[in-house]
Backbone as a ProteinNet text record, in pm:
[ID]
protein_1_A
[PRIMARY]
RVLAAAGLHRCVALDARPAEEMNTACLLYQGGGCGAITDKETCLNSRDGRALDAVAGRDTRSQPCVWCGGAPCGLAGGNICESFSGVVGNPAVQPPPVWVAANCLDGRDLEESFERVGGGASPGAAAARNGFEPASVGVDRACRGDSVGEEPGRWPYSMWSAASLEECMALCAGDCAGVEYRREDRYCEVWAERIVSSVPMPGFECHRKNAWSPNAAAGAPTALLGSAAPGVA
[TERTIARY]
136.4	-0.5	104.6	70.1	148.5	103.4	173.4	103.6	153.7	-38.8	-15.1	-78	39.2	60.2	23.7	-106.1	-182.8	-62.3	10.7	158.5	254.3	319.3	591.9	537.2	495.9	571.7	478.2	341.3	204.6	180.1	47.8	49.5	-111.7	-173.9	-320.2	-470.4	-378.2	-429.5	-395.9	-383.6	-358	-373.3	-334.7	-370.4	-331.2	-435.3	-317.1	-375.9	-443.4	-534.5	-384.5	-460.2	-402	-377.7	-219.7	-167.8	-200.6	-243.3	-385.7	-484.5	-515.7	-632.7	-604.8	-468.5	-446.3	-444.4	-422.9	-411.7	-305.3	-214	-56.8	-47.2	-149.5	-121.2	2	0.5	99.1	242.6	284.7	368.5	468.5	654.9	732.4	765.1	756.5	857	966.8	1025.6	1160.5	1181.9	1279.6	1374.7	1444.1	1480.1	1625.7	1543.4	1424.1	1319.7	1360.7	1240.8	1237.9	1364.8	1368.6	1572.6	1614.9	1663.7	1765.9	1770.6	1641.3	1702.6	1645.4	1731.2	1747.4	1776.2	1640.4	1606.5	1467.5	1388.6	1256.9	1157.2	1218.6	1092.9	1122.9	1265.6	1214.3	1098.4	1103.7	1083.9	937.2	931.7	734.9	691.9	752.5	704.2	728.6	753.3	789.1	675.1	683.6	627.4	722	755	882.8	849.4	1009.8	944.4	1051.4	1080.3	1152.7	1131.1	1238.9	1164.6	1081.2	1088.9	1004.3	938.2	755.7	657.3	685.6	750.8	769.2	929.2	986.7	1034.1	1059.7	1126.1	1060.1	938.7	785.3	731.1	631.5	702.6	557.5	602.6	476.5	473.7	560.9	595.8	748.9	632.6	593.4	663.7	484.8	592.6	390.5	367.9	417.1	409.9	469.3	411.1	404.8	533.6	676.4	738.5	667.2	733.6	714.6	917.9	821	979.8	921.2	1102.8	1027.6	1133.3	1068.6	1155.2	1270.6	1374.4	1477	1613.1	1503.7	1552.2	1580.1	1607.2	1644	1508.7	1478.8	1288.4	1251	1362.1	1341.8	1396.6	1442.4	1432.1	1590.7	1650.1	1816.2	1852.1	1956.7	1969.7	2011.4	1895.7	1948.2	1878.9	1775	1707.1	1623.9	1608.5	1504.4	1376.7	1400.1	1299.6	1271.8	1154.2	1081.5	1017.5	944.1	834.7	702	552.9	497.6	496.2	407.2	458.9	580.8	660.7	804.4	863.6	715.3	638.3	573.8	439.2	350.4	268.3	249.1	184	284.1	412.8	546.1	538.4	457.5	510.9	709.5	774.4	961.3	989.9	867.9	984.4	960.7	1045	1033.1	1045	901.7	815.6	964.6	966.6	994.5	948	944.2	824.1	681.5	784.1	667.2	754.6	532.7	645.6	512.2	560.8	475.9	444.5	368.6	406.5	290.1	400.9	335.5	217.8	208	107.7	-13.1	-124.6	-139.9	-237.4	-306.9	-406	-398.5	-292.7	-291	-390.2	-401.9	-394.2	-308.1	-209.9	-77.4	-110.1	-81.6	34.6	147.9	146.7	234	379.7	340	439.7	476.2	389.8	432.5	521.7	517.5	600	743.9	685.8	891.9	942.3	845.4	924.4	971.1	920.3	883.6	1112.2	1079.2	1238.8	1347.9	1313.1	1378.7	1476.3	1416.5	1419.7	1471.5	1574.1	1686.4	1704.4	1748.1	1826.3	1916.4	1885.3	2031.1	2177.4	2245.8	2357.2	2366.3	2368.7	2413	2258.5	2155.6	2033.8	1977.5	2039.5	2021.1	2024.3	2168.6	2234.6	2206.7	2032	2077.2	2020.5	1935.6	1864.1	1976.1	2117.7	2248.4	2243.2	2179.4	2282.3	2170.8	2023.9	1893.4	1833.9	1712.9	1725	1602.2	1459.3	1339.6	1333.5	1221.1	1229.5	1132.2	1051.3	910.9	985.6	916.1	908.7	762.2	755.4	702.7	649.6	506.4	535.8	424.4	341.2	258.5	293.8	424.7	422.4	510.2	476.1	521.1	650.2	720.6	812.1	740.6	858.3	834	951.3	967.1	1096.4	1106.5	1248.9	1207.2	1175.5	1102.7	1124.3	953.8	927.7	725.8	662.3	551.3	561.3	586.3	738.2	795.3	876.4	856.9	893	818.1	752.1	602.8	726.5	723.8	738.8	842.9	908.1	968.8	974.1	1002.3	988.2	1081.5	1104.6	1247.4	1224	1230.3	1167.2	1212.2	1221.9	1207.1	1095.3	1046.5	959.5	1046.7	1063.2	1054.6	958.8	998.2	908	1058.8	1024.6	1094.3	1115.2	1086.7	1036.6	1027.8	1069.3	1107.8	1134.7	1155.2	1215.5	1373.3	1429.2	1591	1565.9	1549.5	1600.8	1516.3	1404.6	1449.7	1545.6	1567.5	1748.2	1823.8	1871.3	1940.6	1998.8	1898.5	1852.1	1907	1929.2	1881.2	2035	2126.7	2307.9	2313.4	2513	2531.1	2429.9	2405.1	2339.3	2176.2	2193.4	2063	2023.6	1920.4	1892.5	1804.9	1696	1625.5	1533.7	1458.3	1330.8	1173.8	1114	962.5	921.2	882.7	799.3	701.8	557.2	473.7	515.3	476.9	436.6	345	270.1	111.8	120	174.8	207.4	381.9	447.7	595.7	658.5	531	598.2	775.1	823.3	915.5	957.2	1088.7	1079.5	1207.6	1281.3	1428.3	1403.5	1497.3	1422.1	1638.7	1607	1772.5	1794.8	1642.7	1688.2	1627.7	1667.3	1571.8	1554.3	1485.3	1384	1306	1282.8	1246.4	1137.8	1074.6	987.9	888.3	826	742.1	562.3	443.5	337.3	234.5	193.1	70.6	19.7	58.1	-30.8	-9.9	-151.5	-77.9	0.3	-10.6	49.2	224.9	308.9	370.8	515.8	642.6	795.4	814.1	885.6	984.8	1189.2	1271.8	1360.7	1462.5	1472.6	1628.4	1775.5	1859.6	1993.2	2103.9	2116.1	2219.1	2380.5	2472.9	2507.1	2525.3	2459.1	2324.2	2399.2	2487.9	2518.5	2500.9	2451.9	2354	2453.1	2604.1	2715.7	2767.4	2692.8	2787.1	2806.3	2827.5	2852.9	2776.4	2683.3	2582.6	2575.5	2565.4	2534.1	2460.1	2346.1	2133.2	2179.1	2163.9	2108.4	2050.5	2089.8	1959.2	1828.2	1860	1698	1745.6	1625.2	1556.9	1622.7	1562.2	1523.9	1503.5	1605.5	1661.7	1830.6	1819.2	1912.7	2022.4	1905.4	1960.2	2039.6	1995	1982	2188.2	2180.5	2326.6	2361.7	2447.6	2411.3	2199.7	2145.4	2038.6	2071	2052.1	1996.8	1915.6
-103.7	-43.2	155.9	292.9	380.1	429.5	571.4	647.2	747.7	819.9	923.4	1040.5	1143.6	1256.8	1416.9	1453.3	1539.8	1671.7	1697.6	1771.9	1646.1	1775.4	1710.2	1555	1657	1535.7	1524.6	1542.4	1477.4	1400.2	1289.6	1153.4	1184.9	1163.4	1190.2	1049.4	994.3	891.5	638.9	641.2	530.8	546.8	525.2	561	500.3	368.9	334.9	247	380.9	360.6	435.8	409.5	447.1	546.9	561.3	678.2	744.7	721.8	792.8	869	825.8	802.3	986.3	926.8	1019.8	1193.1	1311.6	1476.2	1436.8	1441.9	1509.1	1624.4	1749.1	1819	1918.4	1944.7	2118.3	1994.4	1885.4	1804.7	1819.7	1868.9	1886.7	1697.9	1752.6	1651.7	1682.5	1550.7	1613.6	1427.3	1489.8	1436.8	1361.6	1278.9	1221.9	1057.7	1043.9	972.7	981.1	1060.5	917.3	924.7	761.8	682.4	792.3	891.9	1054.3	1103.1	1164.2	1223.6	1143.3	1183.4	1133.6	1230	1259.4	1384.8	1366.3	1396.2	1321.5	1428.7	1543.7	1700.8	1707.1	1680.7	1716.8	1569.4	1492.6	1294.4	1294.9	1380.8	1380.4	1543.8	1594.5	1679.1	1712.3	1534.7	1547.5	1422.4	1420.4	1267.7	1288.1	1152.8	1124.7	1176.9	1285.8	1240.4	1199	1042.7	988.8	1013.9	971.6	920.9	825.2	729.1	583.8	588.6	549.1	440.3	357.1	280	176.3	159.6	92.9	-64.8	-80.7	-264.4	-408.4	-410	-352	-374.1	-316.4	-198.7	-133.1	43.5	143.9	240.1	310	388.9	524	669.8	701	855.9	914.8	975.1	1121.3	1041	959.2	833.8	927.1	1015.1	1062	926.3	1054.6	980.6	950.2	832.5	747.9	736.8	832	862	685.3	643.5	450.2	478.9	599.7	703.5	620.5	687.1	640.9	599.9	440.8	341	253.9	215.2	155	98.8	164.3	132.6	-47.8	-133	-215.8	-257.5	-205.8	-252.6	-242.3	-300.8	-276.7	-179	-149.9	49.8	82	10.6	68.4	236.5	245.6	441.2	428.8	554.5	603.4	629.9	635.6	782	657	647.4	538.4	647.7	608.6	598.7	462.2	568.8	544.2	320.8	300.7	206.5	110.4	159.3	72.7	-40.4	27.5	31.5	8.4	15.7	-4.3	-170.1	-250.8	-351.4	-423	-395.2	-458	-612.1	-725.8	-800.4	-836.5	-805.2	-838.8	-762.6	-658.9	-508.1	-569.4	-607.1	-634	-462	-506.4	-332.8	-349.7	-155.4	-52.7	-91.3	-47.2	-65.2	84.9	213.7	305.6	324	313.9	411.9	528.9	689.2	774.9	814.5	874.6	914.6	993.2	1013.2	1220.3	1249.8	1361.2	1427.8	1531	1621	1772.1	1747.3	1687.1	1633.7	1787.4	1895.6	1934.3	2098.9	2088.4	2198	2257.3	2262.3	2373.1	2340.4	2446.1	2453.2	2440.1	2506.9	2366.7	2508.6	2632.2	2789	2724.8	2638.1	2603.1	2590.8	2379.6	2280.1	2350.6	2439.9	2491.4	2524.6	2612.7	2694.5	2571.8	2491.7	2372.4	2320.5	2271	2220.2	2342.2	2388.4	2544.3	2566.6	2592.5	2589.4	2725.3	2789.6	2899.5	2902.1	3010.9	2966.2	2911.2	2810.1	2803.4	2844.6	2827.2	2873.7	2853.3	3035.8	3009.8	3011.4	3079.6	3045.9	3152.1	3261.7	3426	3424	3363.7	3319.3	3224.9	3129.4	3084.3	3036.9	3168.6	3162.9	3181.8	3228.9	3294.6	3132.2	3066.4	2889.3	2819.1	2939.6	2878.2	2990.9	2891.7	2981	2939.6	3018.5	2920.8	2832.5	2758.9	2608.8	2694.5	2793	2855.9	2987.7	3080.2	3228.5	3267.3	3337.5	3325.1	3264.5	3240.2	3166.1	3058.9	3000.9	2878.5	2807.7	2737.2	2644.7	2506.6	2358.4	2271	2240.1	2133	2115	1981.7	1916.4	1751.7	1781.3	1602.9	1547.3	1380.3	1393.5	1224.3	1077.1	1104.8	924.5	895.8	1122.3	1047.2	945.9	910.3	820.2	714.6	603.1	559	523.3	455.6	355.4	332.1	251	234.1	345	337.4	309.8	408.9	434.3	516.3	714.8	727.6	945	978.2	1139	1186.6	1264.3	1265.3	1367.9	1375.6	1392.5	1367.6	1528.2	1467.2	1588.8	1604.7	1800.1	1855.7	1976.4	1974	2096.7	2255.5	2364.3	2440.4	2621.7	2695.4	2838.6	2885.4	2921.7	2993.4	2892.6	3030.3	2945.2	2933.1	3021.8	3016.5	2882.9	2844.7	2732.7	2707.6	2573.6	2510.5	2497.2	2600.1	2577.5	2584.3	2589.6	2499.5	2369.6	2337	2193.7	2126.3	2189.3	2146.2	2075.7	2029	2016.1	1888.2	1858.2	1726.2	1682.8	1573.6	1530.1	1610.3	1743.6	1791.8	1866	1863.7	1895.9	2059.7	2045.2	2124.8	2150.2	2221.5	2262.4	2248.4	2270.8	2249.1	2375.3	2458.1	2481.1	2636.7	2550.9	2610.6	2679.7	2802.9	2879.9	2838.7	2804.5	2829.2	2766.3	2642.3	2484.2	2426.4	2568.5	2558.3	2427.5	2327.7	2245.7	2262.8	2150.3	2128.2	2058.4	1986.9	1899.5	1965.6	1793.7	1858.5	1682.1	1765.2	1705.4	1584.6	1480.6	1405.2	1331.3	1382.6	1415.4	1499.2	1511.2	1638.3	1726	1754.8	1924	1963.6	1819.7	1836.5	1987.4	2078	2086.6	2142.1	2232.3	2252.2	2289.6	2302.4	2228.4	2387.2	2429.6	2515	2465.3	2483	2431	2596.9	2640.1	2738.6	2752.8	2868.2	2854.1	2790.3	2697.1	2668.5	2730.3	2656	2668.8	2635.8	2657.6	2572	2601.8	2536.5	2651	2503.8	2561.2	2421.4	2443.2	2340.5	2443.7	2475	2562.5	2555.9	2505.3	2469.1	2357.8	2217.6	2119.1	1986.3	1852.5	1822.2	1721.3	1584.3	1480.1	1394.3	1252.4	1251	1257.1	1264.2	1433.4	1410.5	1419.8	1454.3	1388.9	1340.1	1334.4	1243.6	1440.9	1484.6	1587	1681.8	1553.9	1614	1598.4	1672	1693.5	1540.3	1503.6	1401.9	1456.2	1537.6	1604.2	1692.5	1844.4	1973.3	2065.1	2037.2	2093.5	2056.8	2102.2	1997.4	1961.6	1931.6	1844.1	1803.6	1697.1	1596.5	1623	1753.7	1844.2	1920.2	1886.2	1911.9	2093.7	2222.7	2337.7	2435.6	2380.1	2409	2518.8	2684.4	2676.9	2685.4
-14.2	33.1	5.1	1.4	-75.1	52.8	117.6	213.2	199.4	147.7	-24.8	146.8	87.4	229.1	102.6	183.9	198.3	250.3	320.8	318.8	297	246.7	241.6	362.4	494.4	536.6	697.8	651.8	744.4	656.4	664.3	641.4	643.5	569.6	657	589.6	477.8	376.1	342.4	355.3	254.2	151	14	-88.8	-228.7	-332.7	-359.4	-509.7	-523.9	-648.6	-771.1	-869.5	-1045.3	-1017.8	-1079.7	-1024.5	-1144.5	-1253.5	-1345.7	-1267.1	-1145.3	-1128.4	-1061	-994.9	-878.9	-922.6	-860	-910.6	-900.9	-1028.2	-1043.1	-1090.3	-1100.3	-1122.5	-1119.3	-1029	-955.7	-914.7	-991.7	-970.5	-1127.1	-1035.4	-1162.5	-1234.2	-1363.4	-1415.4	-1441.2	-1449.3	-1417.9	-1541.1	-1629.4	-1712.1	-1734.4	-1616.8	-1589.9	-1467.3	-1461.8	-1371.3	-1239.1	-1234	-1033.5	-942.4	-1059.4	-967.5	-974.1	-997.4	-981.2	-886.5	-833.9	-717.1	-561.2	-500.6	-376.2	-203.7	-225.8	-162.2	-131.1	-42.9	-18.7	-64.2	-31.9	-102.3	-259.4	-306.1	-460	-500.2	-498.9	-453.6	-499.2	-327.9	-304.9	-439.6	-460.3	-552.9	-762.4	-757.6	-866.7	-986.5	-1146.5	-1153.5	-1251.5	-1314.5	-1393.6	-1581.9	-1663	-1706.1	-1919.5	-1810.1	-1940	-2070.3	-2197	-2270.8	-2352.1	-2251.9	-2185.1	-2178.7	-2184.2	-2197.5	-2053.2	-2067.1	-1913.8	-1966.8	-1832.5	-1877.1	-1721.9	-1828.6	-1778.2	-1715.6	-1798.3	-1880.5	-1791	-1640.8	-1576.9	-1581.8	-1619.4	-1657.9	-1647.1	-1627.9	-1608.8	-1595.9	-1797.9	-1824.8	-1731.3	-1637.1	-1662.1	-1499.3	-1518.8	-1386.6	-1203.3	-1105.8	-1053.4	-885.3	-864.7	-796.5	-682.7	-606.4	-495.4	-394.1	-236.1	-171.1	-99.2	-83.4	-37.4	132.2	188.5	325	364.2	242.7	255.5	213.5	238.9	226.6	-16.9	-2	-151.5	-122.7	-232.8	-306.5	-312.1	-383.5	-467.4	-541.6	-645.9	-832.8	-773	-920.8	-947.3	-942.8	-867.8	-904.9	-788.8	-661.1	-515.9	-547.4	-608.1	-543.6	-502	-454.7	-316.5	-331.2	-433.7	-487.1	-628.5	-679.3	-814.6	-886.5	-969.1	-1059.8	-957	-977.5	-866.1	-891.3	-1095.7	-1165	-1140.1	-1088.5	-1038	-951.8	-834.5	-730.7	-655.4	-668.3	-668.4	-744.8	-649.7	-780.9	-784	-835.6	-866.7	-721.4	-855.1	-772.3	-776	-805.8	-814.6	-685.2	-623.1	-550	-384.4	-366.2	-168.9	-88	-144.7	-50	104.7	64.7	258.6	358.9	459.4	556.3	410.7	420.7	382	230.8	164	39.8	-8.1	-51.5	0.5	-89.1	-162.4	-280.8	-328.6	-397.2	-442.8	-574.7	-410	-476.9	-505.8	-577.1	-470.6	-409.6	-284.5	-189	-127.1	-123.5	-18.7	-78.7	-245	-317.1	-413.2	-357.1	-409.3	-524.9	-586.8	-794.1	-802.5	-947.7	-963.5	-902.4	-978	-879.2	-715.1	-635.1	-532.6	-522.2	-593.9	-624	-584.1	-671.6	-833.1	-605.7	-556.1	-411	-314.1	-325.2	-246.3	-184.1	-358.2	-399.3	-387	-328.3	-391.9	-511.4	-671.4	-719.5	-781.5	-908.2	-883.8	-983.7	-1055	-1195.1	-1235.1	-1293.4	-1339	-1467.1	-1337.2	-1391.1	-1615.2	-1667.3	-1781.1	-1838.2	-1715.7	-1760.6	-1879.9	-1830	-1905	-2019	-2077.8	-2226.1	-2273.9	-2206.9	-2310.1	-2461.1	-2500.1	-2623.2	-2717.4	-2669.6	-2806.3	-2802	-2753.3	-2853.9	-2956.3	-2915.1	-3044.4	-3109.7	-3233.2	-3288.7	-3303.8	-3295.1	-3387.7	-3453	-3444.1	-3571.2	-3708.5	-3648.4	-3808.9	-3687.1	-3814.6	-3782.9	-3700.6	-3565.3	-3510.8	-3355.1	-3274.7	-3179.4	-3227	-3106.3	-3099.2	-3201	-3208	-3295.4	-3198.2	-3215.8	-3177.5	-3222	-3123.3	-3221.9	-3359.5	-3450.6	-3494.3	-3521.6	-3483.3	-3493.8	-3575.4	-3691.9	-3797	-3708.3	-3565.5	-3515.9	-3467.7	-3468.8	-3370.7	-3389.6	-3363.9	-3367.1	-3423.1	-3457.7	-3489.3	-3427.6	-3370.9	-3240.2	-3110.9	-3048.2	-2996.3	-2849.9	-2790.4	-2584.9	-2651.1	-2714	-2705.4	-2786.7	-2682.7	-2761.4	-2761.5	-2907.8	-2956.1	-2812.5	-2695.2	-2631.3	-2435.5	-2359.9	-2257.4	-2267.3	-2023.1	-2077.1	-1928.5	-1877.8	-1764.6	-1671.2	-1588.7	-1551	-1528.9	-1604	-1629.8	-1584.7	-1530.9	-1407.8	-1589.1	-1658.3	-1787.3	-1913.7	-2037.9	-2205.4	-2176.8	-2055	-2116.3	-1993.1	-1928	-1767	-1855.1	-1994.5	-2017	-2092.6	-2241	-2274.5	-2224.2	-2059.2	-2015.3	-2002.7	-1961.4	-1969.8	-2070.8	-2208.3	-2328.3	-2334.1	-2304.8	-2272.1	-2370.4	-2396.9	-2468.1	-2631.6	-2596.2	-2758.8	-2746.9	-2673.4	-2748.8	-2816.7	-2860.5	-2982.7	-3062.8	-2921	-2940.9	-2795.3	-2882.6	-2656	-2756.6	-2619.3	-2698.4	-2525.6	-2522.3	-2339.4	-2436.3	-2314.2	-2284.8	-2200.4	-2159.3	-2080.6	-1958	-2003.8	-1924.8	-1789.6	-1815.4	-1743.6	-1773.4	-1754.4	-1729.3	-1782.9	-1892.4	-1962.6	-2041.9	-2013.3	-2140.3	-2201.4	-2320.2	-2400.6	-2414.9	-2339.2	-2399.5	-2500.1	-2601.1	-2829	-2775.3	-2772	-2829.4	-2950.6	-3077.2	-3151.7	-3279.7	-3390.5	-3529.2	-3437.7	-3449.1	-3477.2	-3668.1	-3756.8	-3863.5	-3876.7	-3839.3	-3872.8	-3744.6	-3741.4	-3661.5	-3659.8	-3610	-3686.5	-3559	-3618.4	-3542.2	-3401.6	-3249.1	-3158.7	-3042.2	-3029.9	-2937.1	-2747.4	-2758.8	-2644.9	-2630.9	-2752.9	-2800.7	-2794.5	-2802.7	-2865.2	-2847	-3014.1	-3070.7	-3106.4	-3053	-3066	-3103.4	-3225.9	-3195.9	-3218.4	-3161.9	-3085.9	-3206.1	-3181.1	-3328.1	-3414.8	-3257.8	-3296.5	-3216	-3240.1	-3268	-3435.6	-3281.5	-3387.1	-3271.6	-3367.5	-3325.2	-3239.3	-3279.3	-3176.7	-3032.6	-3086.7	-2880.9	-2821.6	-2711.8	-2571.2	-2482.9	-2415.4	-2330.3	-2159	-2194	-2062	-1995.6	-2053.3	-2031.7	-1878.7	-1754.5	-1584.1	-1567.6	-1439.6	-1467.3	-1327.2	-1269.8	-1223	-1257.7	-1241.8	-1226.5	-1071.4	-988.2	-906.1	-771.6	-653.6	-515.1	-589.1	-430.2	-390.2	-463.4	-588.4	-689.3	-835.6	-808.4	-890.4	-917.4	-931.4	-963.1	-1024.1	-955.4	-1026.8	-1087.5	-1004.9	-976.8	-864.3	-858.2	-728.6	-636.2
[MASK]
+++++++++++++++++++++++++++++++++++++++++++++++++++++++++++++++++++++++++++++++++++++++++++++++++++++++++++++++++++++++++++++++++++++++++++++++++++++++++++++++++++++++++++++++++++++++++++++++++++++++++++++++++++++++++++++++++++++++++

């Protein structure tokens, strides 16, 4: 069973509902996955943004994170934070004493989640725009790449939450080809494959990285906010 916390430290209900039925609108996407997170505060304000629909047959994409009480969650790698479906109902997991699922039962919004994990401007974020160009003229455009929909279960981008377009661009390191950003809900896509075009989509922006090579050395961060995010103030 999962102990669902209305506040980050006050547990109010046992909740083992499927992840898709839980209130997750306030949770921050972590493109490096829940397993990259090493502190409780960030884990309980996050959801999995990896470019995979599932790992080892368990759903990952958009799943709320689960804090395993500071102990290994029971999966390979010994992570103390994992995606909901990786832990809950997984017969391969030897459960820790307490599983606490990230949720928004206390009524907080996305901005408050940013505040709780201590998010701040990433070094170089202000200058990040210099390395990008719009994929098309104007705004209200969403990115499109070579392989969208071609490889079932794998996406050409990971999902993050970023306080600004510049913060989104700052996440585009290593082999990143560009970003898509929606300011309304701080939604950021970090593309690992070539962006070939953009399509009309209200509220979105699509930007290609100027100096992109598919063979560039990987260097993307593994978590966006909180103590699990090196380089984030």
